[in-house]
PDB file of C-alpha atoms in Angstrom:
ATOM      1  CA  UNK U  17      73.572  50.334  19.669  1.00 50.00           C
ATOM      2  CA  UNK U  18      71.548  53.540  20.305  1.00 53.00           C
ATOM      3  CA  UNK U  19      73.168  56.101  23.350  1.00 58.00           C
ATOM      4  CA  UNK U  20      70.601  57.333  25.558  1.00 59.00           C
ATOM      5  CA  UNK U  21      68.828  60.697  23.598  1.00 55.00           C
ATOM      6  CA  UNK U  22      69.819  58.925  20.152  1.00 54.00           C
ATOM      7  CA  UNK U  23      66.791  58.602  17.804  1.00 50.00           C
ATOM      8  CA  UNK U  24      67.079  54.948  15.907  1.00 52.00           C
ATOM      9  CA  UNK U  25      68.367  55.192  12.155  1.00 58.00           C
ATOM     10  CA  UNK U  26      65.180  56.512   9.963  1.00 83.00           C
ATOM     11  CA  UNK U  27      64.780  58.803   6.664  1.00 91.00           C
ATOM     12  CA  UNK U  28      65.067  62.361   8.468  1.00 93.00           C
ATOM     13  CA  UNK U  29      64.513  65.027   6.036  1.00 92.00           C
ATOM     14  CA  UNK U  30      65.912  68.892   6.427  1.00 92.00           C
ATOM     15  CA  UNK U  31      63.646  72.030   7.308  1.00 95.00           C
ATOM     16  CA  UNK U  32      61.955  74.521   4.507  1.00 95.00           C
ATOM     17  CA  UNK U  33      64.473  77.429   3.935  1.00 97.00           C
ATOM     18  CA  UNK U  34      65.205  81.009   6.073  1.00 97.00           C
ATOM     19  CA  UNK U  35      65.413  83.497   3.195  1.00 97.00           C
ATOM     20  CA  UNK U  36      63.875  86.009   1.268  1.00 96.00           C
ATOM     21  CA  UNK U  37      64.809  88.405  -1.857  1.00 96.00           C
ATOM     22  CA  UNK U  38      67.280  90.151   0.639  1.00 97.00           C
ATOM     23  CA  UNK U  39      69.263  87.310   1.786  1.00 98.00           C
ATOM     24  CA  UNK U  40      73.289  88.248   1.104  1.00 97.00           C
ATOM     25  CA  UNK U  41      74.974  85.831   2.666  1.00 98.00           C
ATOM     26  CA  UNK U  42      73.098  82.096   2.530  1.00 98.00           C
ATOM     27  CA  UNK U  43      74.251  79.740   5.731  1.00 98.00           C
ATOM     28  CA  UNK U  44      74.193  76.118   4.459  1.00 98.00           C
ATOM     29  CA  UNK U  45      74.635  72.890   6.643  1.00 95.00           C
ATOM     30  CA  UNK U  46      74.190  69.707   6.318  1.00 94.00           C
ATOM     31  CA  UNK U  47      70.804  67.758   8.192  1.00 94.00           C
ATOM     32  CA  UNK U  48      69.559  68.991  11.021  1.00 92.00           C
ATOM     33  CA  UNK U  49      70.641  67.151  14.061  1.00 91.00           C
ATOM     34  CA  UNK U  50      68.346  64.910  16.447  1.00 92.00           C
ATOM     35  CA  UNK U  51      67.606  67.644  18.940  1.00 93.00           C
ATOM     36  CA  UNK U  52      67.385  70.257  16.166  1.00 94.00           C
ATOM     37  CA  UNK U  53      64.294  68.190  14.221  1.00 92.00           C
ATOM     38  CA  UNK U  54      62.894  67.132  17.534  1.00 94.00           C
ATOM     39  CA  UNK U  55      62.305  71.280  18.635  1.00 95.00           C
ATOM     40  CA  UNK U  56      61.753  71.773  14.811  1.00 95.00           C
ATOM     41  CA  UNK U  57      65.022  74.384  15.256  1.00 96.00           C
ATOM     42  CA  UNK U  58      68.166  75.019  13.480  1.00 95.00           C
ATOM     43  CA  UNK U  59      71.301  74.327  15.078  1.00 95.00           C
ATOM     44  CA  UNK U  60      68.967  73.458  18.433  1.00 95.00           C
ATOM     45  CA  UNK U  61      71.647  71.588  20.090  1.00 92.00           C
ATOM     46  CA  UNK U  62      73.335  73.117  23.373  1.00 90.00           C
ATOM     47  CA  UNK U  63      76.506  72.010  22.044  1.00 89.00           C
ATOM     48  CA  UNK U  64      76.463  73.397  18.836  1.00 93.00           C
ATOM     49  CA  UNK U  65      77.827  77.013  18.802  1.00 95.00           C
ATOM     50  CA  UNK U  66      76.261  77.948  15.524  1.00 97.00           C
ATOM     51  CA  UNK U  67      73.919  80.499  17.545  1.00 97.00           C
ATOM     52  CA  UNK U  68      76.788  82.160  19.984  1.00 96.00           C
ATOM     53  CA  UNK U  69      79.497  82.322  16.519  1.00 97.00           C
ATOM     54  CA  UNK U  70      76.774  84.352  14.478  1.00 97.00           C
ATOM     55  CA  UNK U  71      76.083  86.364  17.489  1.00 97.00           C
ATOM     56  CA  UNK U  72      80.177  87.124  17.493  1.00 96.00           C
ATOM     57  CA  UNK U  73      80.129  87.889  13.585  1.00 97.00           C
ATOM     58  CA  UNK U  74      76.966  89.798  14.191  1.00 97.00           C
ATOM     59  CA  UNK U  75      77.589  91.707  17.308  1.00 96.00           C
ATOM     60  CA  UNK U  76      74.544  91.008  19.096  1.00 95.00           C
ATOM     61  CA  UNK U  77      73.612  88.032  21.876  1.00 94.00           C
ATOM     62  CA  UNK U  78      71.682  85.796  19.743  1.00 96.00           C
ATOM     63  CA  UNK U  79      71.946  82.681  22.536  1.00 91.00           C
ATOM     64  CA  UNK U  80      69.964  84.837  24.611  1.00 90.00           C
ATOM     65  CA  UNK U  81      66.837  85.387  22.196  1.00 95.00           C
ATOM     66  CA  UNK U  82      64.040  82.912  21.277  1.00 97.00           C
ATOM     67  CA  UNK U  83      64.460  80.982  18.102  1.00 97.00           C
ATOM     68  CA  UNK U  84      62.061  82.925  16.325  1.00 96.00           C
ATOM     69  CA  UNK U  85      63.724  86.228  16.833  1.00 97.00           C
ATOM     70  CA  UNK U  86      66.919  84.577  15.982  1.00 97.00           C
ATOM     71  CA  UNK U  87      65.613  83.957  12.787  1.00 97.00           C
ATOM     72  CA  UNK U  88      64.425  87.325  12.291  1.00 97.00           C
ATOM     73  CA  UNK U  89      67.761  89.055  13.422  1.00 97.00           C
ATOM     74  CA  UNK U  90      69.022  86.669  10.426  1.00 98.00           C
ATOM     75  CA  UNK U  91      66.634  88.016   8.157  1.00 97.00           C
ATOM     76  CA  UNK U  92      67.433  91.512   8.995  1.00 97.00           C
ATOM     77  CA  UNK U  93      70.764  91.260   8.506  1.00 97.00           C
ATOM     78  CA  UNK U  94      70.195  89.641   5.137  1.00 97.00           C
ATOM     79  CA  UNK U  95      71.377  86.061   6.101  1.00 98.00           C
ATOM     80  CA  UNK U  96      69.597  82.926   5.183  1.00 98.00           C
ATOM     81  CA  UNK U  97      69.469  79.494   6.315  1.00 98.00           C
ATOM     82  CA  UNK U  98      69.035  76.195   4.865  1.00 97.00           C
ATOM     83  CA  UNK U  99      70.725  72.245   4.200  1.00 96.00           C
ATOM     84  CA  UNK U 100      72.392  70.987   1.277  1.00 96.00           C
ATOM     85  CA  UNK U 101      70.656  67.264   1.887  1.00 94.00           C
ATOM     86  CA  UNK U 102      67.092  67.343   1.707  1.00 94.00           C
ATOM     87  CA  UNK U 103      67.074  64.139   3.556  1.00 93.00           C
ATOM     88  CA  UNK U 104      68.880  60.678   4.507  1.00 93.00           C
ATOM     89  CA  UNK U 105      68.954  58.127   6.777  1.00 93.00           C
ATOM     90  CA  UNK U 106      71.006  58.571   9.355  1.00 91.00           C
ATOM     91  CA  UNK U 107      71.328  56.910  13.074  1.00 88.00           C
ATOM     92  CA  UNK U 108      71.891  59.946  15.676  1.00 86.00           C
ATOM     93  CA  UNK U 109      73.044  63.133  13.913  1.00 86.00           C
ATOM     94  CA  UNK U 110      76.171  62.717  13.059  1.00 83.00           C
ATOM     95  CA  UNK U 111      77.415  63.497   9.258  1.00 81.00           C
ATOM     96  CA  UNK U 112      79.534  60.056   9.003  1.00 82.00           C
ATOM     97  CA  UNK U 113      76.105  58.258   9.623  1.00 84.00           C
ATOM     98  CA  UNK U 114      74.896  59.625   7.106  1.00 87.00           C
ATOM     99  CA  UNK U 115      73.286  57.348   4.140  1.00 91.00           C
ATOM    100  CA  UNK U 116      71.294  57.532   0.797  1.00 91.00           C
ATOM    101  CA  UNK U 117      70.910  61.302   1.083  1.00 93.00           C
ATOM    102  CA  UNK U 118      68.930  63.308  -1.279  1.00 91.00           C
ATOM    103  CA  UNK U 119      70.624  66.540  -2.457  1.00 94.00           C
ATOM    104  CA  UNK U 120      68.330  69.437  -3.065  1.00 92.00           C
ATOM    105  CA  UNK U 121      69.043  71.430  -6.566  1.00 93.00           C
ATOM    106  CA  UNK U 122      71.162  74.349  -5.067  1.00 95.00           C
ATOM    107  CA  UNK U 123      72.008  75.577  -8.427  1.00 93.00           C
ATOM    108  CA  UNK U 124      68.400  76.743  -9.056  1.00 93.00           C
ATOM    109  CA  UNK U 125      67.941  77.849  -5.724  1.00 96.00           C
ATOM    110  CA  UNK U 126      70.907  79.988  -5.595  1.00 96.00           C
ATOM    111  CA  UNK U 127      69.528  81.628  -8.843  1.00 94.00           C
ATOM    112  CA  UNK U 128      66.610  82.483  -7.399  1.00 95.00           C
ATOM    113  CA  UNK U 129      68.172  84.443  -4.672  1.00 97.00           C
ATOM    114  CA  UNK U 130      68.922  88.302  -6.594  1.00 96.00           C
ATOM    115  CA  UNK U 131      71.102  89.642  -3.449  1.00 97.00           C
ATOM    116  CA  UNK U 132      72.839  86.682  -2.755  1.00 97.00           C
ATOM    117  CA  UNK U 133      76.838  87.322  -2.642  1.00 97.00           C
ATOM    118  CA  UNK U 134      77.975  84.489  -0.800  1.00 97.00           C
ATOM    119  CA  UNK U 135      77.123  80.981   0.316  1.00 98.00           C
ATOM    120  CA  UNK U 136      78.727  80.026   3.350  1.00 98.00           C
ATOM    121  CA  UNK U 137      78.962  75.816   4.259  1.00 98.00           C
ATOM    122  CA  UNK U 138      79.097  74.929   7.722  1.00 97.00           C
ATOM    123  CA  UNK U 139      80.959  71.766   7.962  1.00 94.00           C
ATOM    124  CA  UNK U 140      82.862  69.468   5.466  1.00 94.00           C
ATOM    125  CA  UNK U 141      80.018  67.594   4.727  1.00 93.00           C
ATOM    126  CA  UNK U 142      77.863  71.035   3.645  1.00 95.00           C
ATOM    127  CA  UNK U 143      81.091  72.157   1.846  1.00 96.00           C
ATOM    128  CA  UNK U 144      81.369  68.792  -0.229  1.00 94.00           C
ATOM    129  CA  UNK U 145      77.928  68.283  -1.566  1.00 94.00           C
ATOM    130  CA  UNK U 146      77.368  72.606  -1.696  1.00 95.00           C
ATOM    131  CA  UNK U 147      79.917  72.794  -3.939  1.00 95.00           C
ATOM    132  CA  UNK U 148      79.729  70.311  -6.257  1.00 92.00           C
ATOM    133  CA  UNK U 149      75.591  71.658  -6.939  1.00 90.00           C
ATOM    134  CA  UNK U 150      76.576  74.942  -7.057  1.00 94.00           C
ATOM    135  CA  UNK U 151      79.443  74.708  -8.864  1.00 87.00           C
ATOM    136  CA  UNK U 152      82.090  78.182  -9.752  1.00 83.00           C
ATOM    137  CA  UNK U 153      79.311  81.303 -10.426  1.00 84.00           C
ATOM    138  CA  UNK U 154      81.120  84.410 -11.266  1.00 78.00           C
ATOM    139  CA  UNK U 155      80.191  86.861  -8.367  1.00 88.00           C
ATOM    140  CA  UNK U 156      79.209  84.155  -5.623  1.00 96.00           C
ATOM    141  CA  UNK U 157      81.704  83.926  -2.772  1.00 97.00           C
ATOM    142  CA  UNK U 158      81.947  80.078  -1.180  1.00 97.00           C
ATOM    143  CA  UNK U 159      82.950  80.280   2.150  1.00 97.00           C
ATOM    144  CA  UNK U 160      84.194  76.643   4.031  1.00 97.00           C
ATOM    145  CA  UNK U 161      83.939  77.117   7.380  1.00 97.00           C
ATOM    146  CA  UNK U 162      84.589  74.647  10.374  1.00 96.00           C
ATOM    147  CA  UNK U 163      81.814  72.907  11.547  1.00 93.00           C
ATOM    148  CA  UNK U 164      79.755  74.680  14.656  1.00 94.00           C
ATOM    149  CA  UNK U 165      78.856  71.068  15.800  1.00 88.00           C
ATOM    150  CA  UNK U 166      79.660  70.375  19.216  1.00 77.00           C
ATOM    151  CA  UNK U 167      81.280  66.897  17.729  1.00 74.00           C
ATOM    152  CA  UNK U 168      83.733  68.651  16.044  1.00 75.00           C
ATOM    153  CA  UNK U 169      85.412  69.398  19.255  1.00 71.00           C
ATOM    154  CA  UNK U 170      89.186  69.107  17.151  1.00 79.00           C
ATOM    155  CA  UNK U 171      89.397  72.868  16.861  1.00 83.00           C
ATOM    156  CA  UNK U 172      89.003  75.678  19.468  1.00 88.00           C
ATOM    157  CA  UNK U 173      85.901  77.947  20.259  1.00 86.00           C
ATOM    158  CA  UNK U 174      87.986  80.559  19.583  1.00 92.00           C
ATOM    159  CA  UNK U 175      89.922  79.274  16.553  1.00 93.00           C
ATOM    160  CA  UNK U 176      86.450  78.582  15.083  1.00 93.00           C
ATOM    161  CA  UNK U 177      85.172  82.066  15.699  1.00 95.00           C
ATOM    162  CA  UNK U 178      87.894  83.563  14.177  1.00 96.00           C
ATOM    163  CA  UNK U 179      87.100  81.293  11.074  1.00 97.00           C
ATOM    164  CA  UNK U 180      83.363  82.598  10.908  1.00 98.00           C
ATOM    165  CA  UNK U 181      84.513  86.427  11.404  1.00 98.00           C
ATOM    166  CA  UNK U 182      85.118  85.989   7.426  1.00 98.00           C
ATOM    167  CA  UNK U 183      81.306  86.204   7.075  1.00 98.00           C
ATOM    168  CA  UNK U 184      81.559  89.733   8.509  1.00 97.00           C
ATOM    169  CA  UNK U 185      81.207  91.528   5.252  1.00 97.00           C
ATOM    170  CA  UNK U 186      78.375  89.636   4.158  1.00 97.00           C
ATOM    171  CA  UNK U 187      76.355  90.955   6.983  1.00 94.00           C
ATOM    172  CA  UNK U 188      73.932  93.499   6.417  1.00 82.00           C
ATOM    173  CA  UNK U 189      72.978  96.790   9.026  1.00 77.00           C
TER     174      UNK U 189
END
């Protein structure tokens, strides 16, 4: 049964990556959410905090800016974006509903990346496939973080943002 808002279960695939040669510190999540491929956003969802915990780790008010400057205060700071699942079928947007996902090659992605220092997975279900395609690389930090989803509601605003101020070095000026 779909809740009112909830797209019916179809394949739902991820969006193209936020990095460049400069990228430090690469963000990785899991599938967008509903809302987020509806506006064609990351982390689009009112619930999700992804946007107000980098703006805490960051220093600046990212909430308050339109996506596309968000991404480009990213950028500048040498922080990437992408998903470890290229895409799945999934009903709604949560990560248990998730089913026959394809994983992208992270390994050869991460390669490609000269500045990158450390990979950062947002959520359990980021962490578990992430890590397994990336694997141990000697000078690559891997960061598990709590999920900024608004479902995982187990754990505190603040107890998550205290979590994420790990990234803090990562961050370039």
């Amino acid at each position: 049964m779909l809740r009112p808002g909830q797209m019916p279960a179809r394949r739902k695939a991820a969006f193209p990556p936020s990095v460049d040669e400069g990228t430090r510190l690469l963000i990785l999540g899991s599938l967008p959410g509903d809302v987020s491929i509806k506006q064609g956003e990351y982390y689009a969802h009112r619930s999700n905090a992804f946007w107000a915990l980098m703006g805490d780790v960051m220093g600046e008010d990212l909430r308050g800016q339109p996506y596309a400057m968000r991404l480009k205060r990213l950028k500048t700071r040498r922080v990437g974006l992408w998903d470890v699942i290229e895409s799945a079928d999934r009903e709604g947007s949560l990560d248990s509903a998730i089913r026959g996902a394809e994983l992208r090659d992270l390994g050869a992605f991460v390669e490609r990346l000269p500045a990158l220092e450390a990979v950062a997975f947002n959520g359990r279900t980021a962490a578990l496939h992430g890590r397994r395609q990336i694997g141990e690389r000697v000078g690559l930090a891997l960061i598990d973080l709590p999920s900024s989803s608004g479902a995982f509601a187990s754990m505190s605003r603040d107890a998550k943002r205290a979590a994420w101020m790990v990234l803090a070095p990562y961050i370039g000026e």
